[in-house]
XYZ file of C-alpha atoms in Angstrom:
679
model
C 54.678 119.694 332.565
C 58.382 120.355 332.368
C 59.949 122.279 329.508
C 62.776 119.743 329.579
C 60.457 117.011 328.370
C 57.829 118.942 326.436
C 57.949 122.239 324.642
C 54.681 124.084 324.089
C 54.391 126.453 321.135
C 51.498 128.926 321.272
C 50.363 131.505 318.740
C 47.727 134.241 318.879
C 46.986 133.723 315.172
C 47.995 137.156 313.935
C 46.679 138.787 317.122
C 43.138 137.611 316.461
C 42.786 136.470 320.085
C 44.026 137.522 323.493
C 46.700 135.261 324.940
C 48.519 135.614 328.262
C 51.728 133.621 327.920
C 52.759 134.185 331.544
C 49.444 132.967 332.951
C 49.466 129.876 330.745
C 53.077 129.159 331.681
C 52.350 129.390 335.425
C 49.857 126.553 335.077
C 52.777 124.344 334.019
C 55.234 125.619 336.596
C 57.113 127.731 334.044
C 57.889 131.441 334.110
C 56.684 132.384 330.648
C 55.691 131.028 327.252
C 56.488 133.098 324.187
C 53.352 134.129 322.355
C 53.977 133.950 318.621
C 51.884 135.777 316.082
C 52.525 133.886 312.829
C 54.024 130.547 313.786
C 52.833 128.774 310.656
C 54.301 131.298 308.206
C 56.870 133.985 309.013
C 57.877 132.315 312.301
C 58.089 128.740 311.011
C 61.790 128.849 311.857
C 60.863 128.824 315.551
C 59.050 125.546 315.011
C 61.985 124.093 313.086
C 64.353 125.129 315.860
C 62.153 123.467 318.442
C 62.312 120.239 316.462
C 66.098 120.347 316.506
C 66.146 120.700 320.301
C 65.011 117.116 320.749
C 62.119 118.069 323.072
C 58.618 116.694 322.565
C 56.660 119.387 320.749
C 53.075 120.374 321.523
C 51.618 122.863 319.042
C 48.554 124.852 320.083
C 47.096 124.931 316.580
C 45.069 122.422 314.601
C 44.210 124.391 311.470
C 47.796 124.267 310.215
C 48.596 120.822 311.673
C 49.141 119.310 308.175
C 51.846 121.928 307.510
C 53.570 121.399 310.855
C 53.398 117.617 310.476
C 54.956 117.829 307.005
C 57.817 120.032 308.198
C 58.438 117.691 311.150
C 58.423 114.632 308.887
C 61.004 116.229 306.593
C 63.259 116.569 309.623
C 62.667 112.998 310.747
C 60.570 114.102 313.740
C 56.932 114.211 314.698
C 54.738 116.486 316.767
C 53.636 114.958 320.071
C 50.234 116.667 320.028
C 48.164 119.354 318.361
C 45.523 121.205 320.372
C 42.878 123.669 319.275
C 42.799 126.693 321.581
C 41.562 129.164 318.996
C 38.001 128.045 318.217
C 37.560 126.418 321.643
C 38.942 129.248 323.785
C 40.541 132.254 322.067
C 37.815 133.297 319.660
C 35.150 134.374 322.151
C 33.367 137.556 323.166
C 33.519 136.534 326.828
C 35.675 139.110 328.619
C 36.790 136.661 331.299
C 40.408 135.532 331.003
C 40.772 132.498 328.768
C 44.290 131.638 329.998
C 43.079 128.992 332.513
C 41.023 127.301 329.818
C 43.889 127.386 327.298
C 46.245 125.923 329.887
C 43.760 123.151 330.680
C 43.290 122.232 327.012
C 47.050 122.160 326.412
C 47.678 120.048 329.527
C 45.012 117.499 328.587
C 46.244 117.249 324.986
C 49.776 116.650 326.247
C 48.813 113.497 328.139
C 50.117 110.228 326.664
C 47.543 108.327 324.653
C 47.393 104.577 324.334
C 45.909 103.826 320.908
C 43.032 101.406 320.589
C 43.502 98.036 318.979
C 42.895 97.984 315.237
C 41.095 95.482 313.059
C 42.002 95.075 309.386
C 39.062 94.849 306.997
C 39.506 93.876 303.352
C 37.197 95.012 300.561
C 37.488 93.535 297.071
C 35.480 96.454 295.643
C 32.359 94.455 294.717
C 29.616 97.067 294.935
C 25.857 96.593 294.709
C 24.064 99.774 293.626
C 20.331 99.896 294.353
C 18.043 102.522 292.926
C 15.579 103.588 290.279
C 15.865 105.007 286.803
C 18.577 106.989 285.076
C 19.859 108.506 288.347
C 20.767 105.057 289.687
C 22.301 104.090 286.339
C 24.475 107.220 286.288
C 25.629 106.674 289.882
C 26.527 103.072 289.043
C 28.522 104.226 286.026
C 30.546 106.665 288.140
C 31.201 104.101 290.872
C 32.257 101.545 288.278
C 35.353 103.621 287.545
C 36.967 102.455 290.802
C 34.719 99.629 292.014
C 33.266 96.500 290.443
C 29.605 97.428 290.223
C 26.379 95.473 289.885
C 23.222 97.546 289.426
C 19.945 96.405 290.968
C 17.096 98.499 289.560
C 13.906 98.983 291.524
C 12.357 100.866 288.600
C 13.312 101.397 284.953
C 11.645 104.669 283.988
C 13.626 107.144 281.829
C 16.679 104.909 281.351
C 18.584 105.228 278.091
C 20.904 102.246 277.756
C 24.382 102.894 276.306
C 25.887 101.033 273.362
C 28.498 99.477 275.674
C 27.359 98.190 279.063
C 30.274 98.009 281.509
C 28.451 96.378 284.430
C 25.645 93.834 284.905
C 22.107 95.110 285.425
C 19.309 93.302 287.260
C 15.866 94.129 288.554
C 14.712 93.426 292.080
C 14.559 94.665 295.637
C 16.740 93.745 298.598
C 14.456 92.191 301.208
C 17.151 91.358 303.736
C 20.742 92.366 304.365
C 23.320 91.853 307.072
C 27.044 92.229 307.499
C 29.376 95.169 307.047
C 32.191 96.435 304.817
C 33.804 93.578 302.952
C 31.174 91.032 303.987
C 27.598 92.009 303.127
C 25.049 89.254 302.476
C 21.819 90.194 300.722
C 18.583 88.493 299.742
C 16.790 89.864 296.665
C 13.136 89.381 295.767
C 11.845 89.879 292.231
C 15.371 89.130 290.988
C 15.711 89.054 287.205
C 18.583 89.634 284.775
C 18.304 92.264 282.052
C 17.949 90.822 278.580
C 20.821 91.812 276.233
C 18.258 92.435 273.465
C 16.658 95.307 275.397
C 16.118 98.125 272.911
C 14.001 100.827 274.515
C 13.671 100.559 278.233
C 15.365 97.555 279.882
C 13.603 94.198 279.570
C 14.125 91.402 282.082
C 13.827 87.657 282.253
C 11.704 85.565 284.603
C 11.805 86.936 288.143
C 12.331 84.884 291.291
C 12.376 85.583 294.998
C 14.996 84.696 297.567
C 18.072 85.185 295.390
C 21.186 85.399 297.569
C 24.436 87.196 296.927
C 27.266 88.980 298.700
C 29.312 92.109 298.145
C 31.761 94.397 299.888
C 29.965 97.736 299.433
C 26.254 98.613 299.390
C 25.144 101.838 297.704
C 21.495 102.552 298.464
C 19.682 105.329 296.619
C 16.248 103.705 296.579
C 14.752 106.345 298.858
C 13.193 103.536 300.926
C 13.795 102.792 304.584
C 17.401 101.985 305.450
C 18.458 98.343 305.369
C 20.076 98.585 308.811
C 18.992 99.961 312.206
C 21.734 102.594 312.276
C 22.683 103.289 308.642
C 25.129 106.118 309.390
C 27.267 103.844 311.515
C 27.471 100.851 309.190
C 30.857 100.758 307.436
C 30.497 100.101 303.712
C 26.816 101.083 303.546
C 26.167 104.341 301.709
C 22.699 105.821 301.547
C 21.587 108.929 299.693
C 18.262 110.526 298.875
C 17.780 110.157 295.093
C 15.986 113.519 295.080
C 19.140 115.256 296.313
C 21.781 115.153 293.527
C 24.401 116.772 295.778
C 23.918 114.085 298.437
C 24.192 111.377 295.785
C 27.433 112.865 294.488
C 28.889 113.086 297.985
C 28.028 109.453 298.606
C 29.500 108.410 295.243
C 32.706 110.284 295.999
C 33.033 108.650 299.423
C 32.124 105.124 298.314
C 34.529 105.211 295.373
C 37.507 104.791 297.696
C 36.258 101.648 299.422
C 38.475 99.039 297.814
C 41.540 97.619 299.533
C 42.445 97.143 303.189
C 41.174 99.393 305.949
C 41.987 99.660 309.643
C 39.098 100.078 312.032
C 39.396 100.666 315.790
C 38.084 97.968 318.086
C 35.999 100.320 320.165
C 35.088 98.042 323.051
C 36.526 95.067 324.888
C 34.525 92.336 326.586
C 35.214 90.265 329.681
C 32.807 87.333 329.690
C 33.845 86.258 333.192
C 32.004 89.202 334.800
C 29.107 89.447 332.343
C 25.695 89.263 334.047
C 23.696 88.494 330.922
C 22.561 84.972 331.666
C 23.154 81.887 333.798
C 21.659 78.446 333.156
C 19.190 79.878 330.628
C 17.931 82.469 333.118
C 18.284 85.908 331.577
C 19.520 88.757 333.737
C 21.079 91.899 332.273
C 20.352 92.867 328.654
C 21.432 96.522 328.805
C 24.145 96.261 326.160
C 21.846 94.412 323.754
C 18.929 96.779 324.309
C 21.044 99.919 323.810
C 23.123 98.968 320.759
C 21.868 101.136 317.850
C 23.390 99.038 315.015
C 22.458 95.707 316.662
C 26.100 94.665 316.881
C 25.529 92.754 320.137
C 23.668 89.463 320.316
C 23.047 86.933 323.100
C 25.206 83.796 323.086
C 24.190 81.613 326.002
C 25.562 82.988 329.254
C 27.573 85.569 327.305
C 27.058 88.059 324.502
C 28.792 88.371 321.152
C 29.990 91.764 319.928
C 30.517 92.076 316.182
C 33.487 94.442 315.910
C 32.829 94.920 312.184
C 29.347 96.294 312.809
C 30.136 98.228 315.996
C 30.233 101.969 315.333
C 31.725 102.956 318.674
C 28.727 104.778 320.183
C 29.761 103.464 323.610
C 26.202 102.993 324.904
C 26.975 99.415 325.921
C 30.008 100.327 328.020
C 28.298 103.358 329.567
C 25.349 101.291 330.778
C 27.047 97.958 331.569
C 26.553 97.320 335.307
C 29.681 95.210 335.821
C 32.166 96.716 333.368
C 32.186 93.506 331.327
C 31.909 95.744 328.262
C 34.440 98.559 328.485
C 35.199 101.358 326.061
C 38.704 101.499 324.601
C 38.511 104.614 322.419
C 39.850 105.957 324.771
C 40.034 103.592 327.722
C 38.367 104.543 331.001
C 41.633 105.278 332.809
C 42.749 107.673 330.082
C 39.389 109.409 329.820
C 38.972 109.969 333.546
C 42.591 111.134 333.731
C 41.981 113.637 330.946
C 38.881 115.033 332.661
C 40.746 115.362 335.953
C 43.634 117.145 334.208
C 41.239 119.615 332.600
C 39.644 120.447 335.942
C 42.847 120.590 337.984
C 44.770 122.735 335.498
C 41.877 125.134 334.944
C 41.252 125.644 338.648
C 44.952 125.916 339.530
C 45.296 128.661 336.900
C 42.537 130.676 338.551
C 39.562 129.561 336.491
C 36.080 129.869 337.986
C 32.918 127.703 337.790
C 34.125 125.179 335.188
C 31.555 123.402 333.027
C 32.531 120.334 331.004
C 31.090 120.281 327.476
C 31.212 116.733 326.086
C 30.746 116.544 322.336
C 31.651 114.384 319.368
C 33.888 115.354 316.488
C 31.237 114.818 313.827
C 28.475 117.006 315.249
C 29.830 119.070 318.121
C 33.126 120.197 316.621
C 31.514 121.919 313.574
C 29.034 123.692 315.868
C 31.844 124.993 318.082
C 33.703 126.141 314.984
C 30.614 128.000 313.723
C 30.070 129.674 317.098
C 33.697 130.819 317.240
C 33.755 132.215 313.719
C 30.262 133.668 313.416
C 28.965 134.110 316.944
C 30.085 134.716 320.504
C 32.171 131.553 320.791
C 32.234 129.367 323.873
C 32.009 130.969 327.316
C 35.384 131.117 329.053
C 34.297 128.633 331.731
C 32.944 126.003 329.301
C 35.704 123.499 328.617
C 35.096 121.220 325.628
C 35.999 117.534 325.652
C 35.865 115.935 322.223
C 35.053 112.219 322.051
C 34.357 109.819 319.226
C 30.805 109.551 320.577
C 29.163 111.799 323.151
C 26.425 109.318 324.070
C 28.774 106.747 325.578
C 29.180 108.582 328.897
C 28.508 106.586 332.043
C 27.887 107.638 335.635
C 31.481 106.710 336.501
C 32.809 109.540 334.302
C 30.067 111.942 335.431
C 30.863 111.348 339.103
C 34.611 111.625 338.453
C 34.161 114.968 336.681
C 32.044 116.411 339.505
C 34.522 115.154 342.095
C 37.440 116.710 340.186
C 35.936 120.194 340.288
C 33.486 120.603 337.404
C 30.302 122.302 338.565
C 28.176 120.656 335.900
C 28.325 118.722 332.634
C 26.633 119.340 329.288
C 26.458 116.510 326.755
C 25.984 117.924 323.249
C 24.375 115.325 320.968
C 23.151 115.177 317.412
C 19.324 115.533 317.262
C 19.345 112.847 314.559
C 20.452 110.389 317.247
C 17.557 111.166 319.566
C 16.574 107.488 319.530
C 19.969 106.450 320.910
C 19.870 108.347 324.193
C 18.135 105.860 326.499
C 21.366 104.594 328.074
C 22.705 108.133 328.553
C 19.441 109.361 330.078
C 19.324 106.456 332.524
C 22.913 107.140 333.588
C 21.988 110.793 334.156
C 18.943 109.717 336.182
C 21.259 107.594 338.315
C 23.734 110.423 338.968
C 20.804 112.758 339.755
C 19.525 110.293 342.357
C 22.977 110.051 343.922
C 23.740 113.781 344.073
C 20.181 114.543 345.139
C 20.414 112.022 347.968
C 23.669 113.631 349.102
C 22.055 117.097 349.209
C 24.335 118.215 346.372
C 21.462 119.020 344.038
C 20.329 117.233 340.910
C 20.373 118.459 337.316
C 24.148 118.773 337.217
C 24.296 116.752 334.005
C 22.109 117.722 331.073
C 21.697 116.673 327.473
C 21.709 119.354 324.803
C 20.345 117.906 321.566
C 20.617 120.775 319.116
C 21.940 121.305 315.624
C 21.714 125.095 315.512
C 24.887 126.834 316.760
C 22.856 129.826 317.925
C 20.712 127.597 320.151
C 23.766 125.839 321.554
C 25.500 129.149 322.182
C 22.490 130.614 323.981
C 22.053 127.510 326.131
C 25.689 127.609 327.245
C 25.693 131.321 328.064
C 22.427 130.939 330.010
C 23.837 128.217 332.280
C 23.637 129.118 335.948
C 26.761 127.945 337.809
C 26.089 125.262 340.390
C 27.895 125.116 343.719
C 31.299 123.480 343.796
C 31.387 119.969 345.239
C 35.037 119.024 345.402
C 38.460 119.453 343.822
C 39.670 115.907 344.318
C 41.331 113.686 341.772
C 42.012 110.012 342.380
C 43.816 107.249 340.552
C 41.157 105.741 338.244
C 42.397 102.172 338.554
C 40.335 99.009 338.547
C 37.097 98.303 336.763
C 34.084 100.484 336.176
C 32.515 99.831 339.568
C 35.733 100.537 341.437
C 36.213 103.850 339.628
C 32.579 104.823 340.131
C 32.610 103.935 343.839
C 35.799 105.938 344.394
C 34.246 109.010 342.775
C 30.917 108.573 344.590
C 32.765 108.321 347.910
C 34.360 111.716 347.229
C 30.970 113.223 346.443
C 29.471 111.690 349.582
C 32.228 113.166 351.755
C 31.411 116.609 350.387
C 27.661 116.114 350.669
C 25.204 115.898 353.526
C 23.200 112.736 353.061
C 20.427 112.245 355.638
C 20.945 108.498 355.616
C 23.454 105.853 354.632
C 20.894 104.610 352.106
C 19.929 106.398 348.892
C 17.074 104.901 346.895
C 17.967 104.569 343.213
C 15.989 104.120 339.983
C 15.078 100.635 338.854
C 17.842 100.413 336.244
C 20.605 101.237 338.755
C 23.498 98.751 339.024
C 23.710 99.056 342.813
C 21.442 97.624 345.453
C 20.421 94.843 347.772
C 18.168 91.820 347.522
C 15.351 90.958 349.884
C 14.703 87.324 350.778
C 11.331 86.070 352.014
C 12.485 83.747 354.783
C 9.118 81.992 354.896
C 9.501 80.954 351.281
C 13.279 80.441 351.092
C 14.398 76.829 351.602
C 18.123 77.607 351.394
C 18.450 75.488 348.274
C 21.333 77.793 347.238
C 20.263 77.882 343.583
C 20.730 81.654 343.698
C 24.299 81.261 344.963
C 25.323 79.076 342.050
C 23.616 81.430 339.583
C 24.978 84.770 340.839
C 27.517 86.062 338.268
C 28.977 88.698 340.606
C 29.696 86.508 343.653
C 27.372 88.728 345.660
C 25.470 85.711 347.025
C 27.426 83.157 348.996
C 26.816 80.106 351.112
C 28.480 78.974 354.326
C 30.194 75.592 354.109
C 29.758 75.075 357.869
C 26.019 75.642 358.229
C 22.872 76.329 356.131
C 23.272 80.051 355.597
C 22.642 82.446 352.695
C 25.040 85.402 352.756
C 25.160 88.574 350.678
C 27.808 91.186 349.820
C 25.950 94.318 348.742
C 28.916 96.078 347.156
C 29.213 93.242 344.621
C 25.529 93.136 343.611
C 24.778 94.522 340.131
C 20.980 94.092 340.300
C 20.948 91.803 337.259
C 18.004 89.813 338.636
C 19.334 86.351 337.771
C 18.939 85.294 341.409
C 15.252 86.233 341.400
C 14.706 84.479 338.071
C 16.474 81.356 339.316
C 14.801 81.056 342.735
C 12.308 78.139 342.592
C 10.317 79.591 345.478
C 10.102 83.174 344.115
C 11.529 84.294 347.439
C 13.890 87.005 346.120
C 13.165 90.593 345.152
C 15.545 93.408 344.168
C 16.017 96.728 345.943
C 17.996 99.332 343.935
C 19.859 101.558 346.374
C 23.275 102.914 347.262
C 24.555 102.008 350.701
C 27.340 104.065 352.277
C 27.591 101.917 355.405
C 30.962 100.195 355.963
C 29.188 96.836 356.146
C 28.438 97.042 352.430
C 31.787 95.384 351.759
C 31.201 92.533 354.229
C 28.939 89.476 353.915
C 25.666 89.743 355.815
C 23.290 86.852 356.505
C 19.974 86.985 354.664
C 18.608 83.641 355.829
C 19.768 80.698 357.852
C 18.405 77.510 359.338
C 19.336 74.724 361.682
C 21.140 71.871 359.946
C 19.269 68.608 359.488
C 21.224 65.639 360.852
C 21.383 62.238 359.248
C 19.035 59.815 361.113
C 21.701 57.093 360.940
C 25.058 58.773 361.641
C 24.056 62.204 362.942
C 26.119 64.129 360.364
C 24.645 67.534 359.382
C 23.957 67.395 355.656
C 21.147 69.803 354.679
C 19.009 72.697 355.849
C 16.150 71.513 357.993
C 13.595 73.706 356.273
C 14.624 72.502 352.829
C 14.498 68.863 353.947
C 11.036 69.303 355.428
C 9.904 70.880 352.163
C 11.268 67.959 350.138
C 9.602 65.399 352.437
C 6.316 67.280 352.156
C 6.405 67.311 348.356
C 7.758 63.793 347.752
C 6.829 61.589 350.691
C 3.947 59.316 349.685
C 3.267 61.447 346.589
C 6.077 60.439 344.275
C 6.417 56.926 342.887
C 10.002 56.709 344.147
C 8.991 57.406 347.778
C 5.834 55.407 348.471
C 7.058 53.440 351.514
C 8.363 54.631 354.878
C 11.715 53.013 354.122
C 12.038 55.055 350.960
C 11.002 58.293 352.711
C 13.619 57.591 355.380
C 16.273 57.727 352.671
C 15.561 61.442 352.310
C 16.648 61.934 355.924
C 20.036 60.311 355.426
C 23.329 61.772 354.257
C 24.709 60.592 350.937
C 26.914 57.854 352.391
C 24.262 56.392 354.670
C 21.694 56.485 351.876
C 23.891 54.298 349.681
C 24.645 51.935 352.552
C 20.946 51.526 353.343
C 20.105 50.717 349.765
C 22.934 48.202 349.505
C 21.923 46.543 352.813
C 18.450 45.865 351.385
C 20.060 43.944 348.563
C 19.128 46.444 345.937
C 21.130 48.486 343.502
C 21.851 51.824 345.239
C 21.358 53.553 341.912
C 18.124 51.782 340.976
C 16.143 54.453 342.772
C 16.843 56.698 339.861
C 15.030 54.469 337.339
C 11.383 53.685 336.758
C 10.220 50.075 336.326
C 10.446 48.954 332.739
C 7.275 49.580 330.747
C 5.657 46.395 329.445
C 4.845 46.383 325.736
C 2.621 44.251 323.477
C 5.696 42.331 322.375
C 6.329 41.408 326.010
C 2.831 39.958 326.346
C 3.185 37.968 323.132
C 6.562 36.603 324.224
C 5.106 35.593 327.607
C 2.331 33.690 325.850
C 4.804 31.761 323.697
C 6.664 30.737 326.857
C 3.459 29.506 328.530
C 3.508 32.083 331.311
C 0.368 33.179 333.075
C -0.488 36.788 333.718
C 0.652 36.444 337.336
C 3.947 34.911 336.242
C 4.417 37.695 333.732
C 3.960 40.490 336.288
C 6.238 38.778 338.797
C 9.211 39.026 336.427
C 11.652 41.903 336.755
């Protein structure tokens, strides 16, 4: 990082943390960085002067970022990046130097960021409030100040109706709901309107089931089970325990602002051309569907559909996708791997030892880190935090890249409330364990820490035993997910000591070979046409089934398609150079046309067809008809035409005689023999 392009401003926050400006500067190739003590107050002039210099400004402070941003805006400028080095590095009881860690955090925050695409969502403010009694009525009244509320009561106890009713009131229970902010559809059972003559408690008209309606916001304080699989990730759906008045008030405050237009990131992108979900109604991979907590992904023939409105950005789909058809864009893979490599390289170059990457999200992990820094020991000096929108969306490609770049191990800090969303993450960890274990690099380098107590998190991090270093190699993370993963795995393999070129992997692994039972296989090539990854190929010159192992994603469509059940999967990682080249799995001698001698089919397949059809199928009862099976397409048509028949008639059954045909034959004076002799 050159001072000519970027200017880094650091501050020890009134000497509340140790900061070595020279050591941090050396990590960027500079001689020294001035350590300020009160940059946000008495030394604000330094910041203003930096703005006037025209350099890009990086401020190592996030607490006062609103102040710095306001000052920059007044001067017609903006701050390139803010980075937290106080809670994440400076406020710690660890006596090891924190300069390498601070330098790494600053370097990573200074990287250019390509923003994700945004989707505009409109909400007209129509809000359906569901709940029981006076508490639901009061919440509806508060929400009605900014939204257009309809109240659906599930119970009417203790309600005192006002003299003026500002919103409609109904009774009923939502039996079904789908959609998201701005476009909820609901079905209500027991639906009945409140009678205007209600004097004491509310009285209602005749109830009916199956009433349908729509709204932009759903406010659920029924205390019943959530209407959606992942309620916390559904935009526009607010849920609060009616027994917790503070929670209800927080939800009311948040929901009150949901009218107007909102921009939501499009968290993932989808490339249908490499999706291995389905081919010709044979289902292969369903990993994205199975691991989507809010059910935002649904099958759509050979492809899948991702509802961007419902998607909450957990990243499970992209982490577990075997082909990279679903890729995460918040941030994109290239940016994320580049950030991890920058953290490792800068930390190690500055003299840091035994780096551990702590992956966490901003909603759960960031508050825990803040609590540890302010009230406990803070993070260890060698634990480098990486904040993501979601910590669960980490795939083996990022894990392998981090280990290759120099991190000794990884810790993924997750919210215990999301314990049911960890299947994809755990399977990716199982995969990386199998790989590193097979390379004699040791397993257990990636672990999940599902804790909500900062003391427990702090203890777990300080108790970590440093693993041996594998490598300090960064590479250009270009290409798709498989290309990035293979590049990182190759670096790990070079540093390891694998006993064999083959490492057996767990069943869910996206790498492997297929085994073909040559006794069963007829070389029909149905698997070739079905393979979505072009791993299976034919040979236009001879009956031959070929396979490129590096392209296989173990989706299983080939096995599901094979009419002879001759294919089985073998999850494994192959380091042999031949993995990139086609190898022959089965081949046969070509069958030659009995008329012209042209090779036109595999001999084994032709023998199988003759065995199943010859003399057994109504189309092939005579020797002449069976001989047609042994001819190429051209000769078959010529033979049929030479017999005076329609070459295409073989494809049609004889017309079925009906009662009307018999009656018509009788009117014409035809005998039974005459009747059956007619075409």
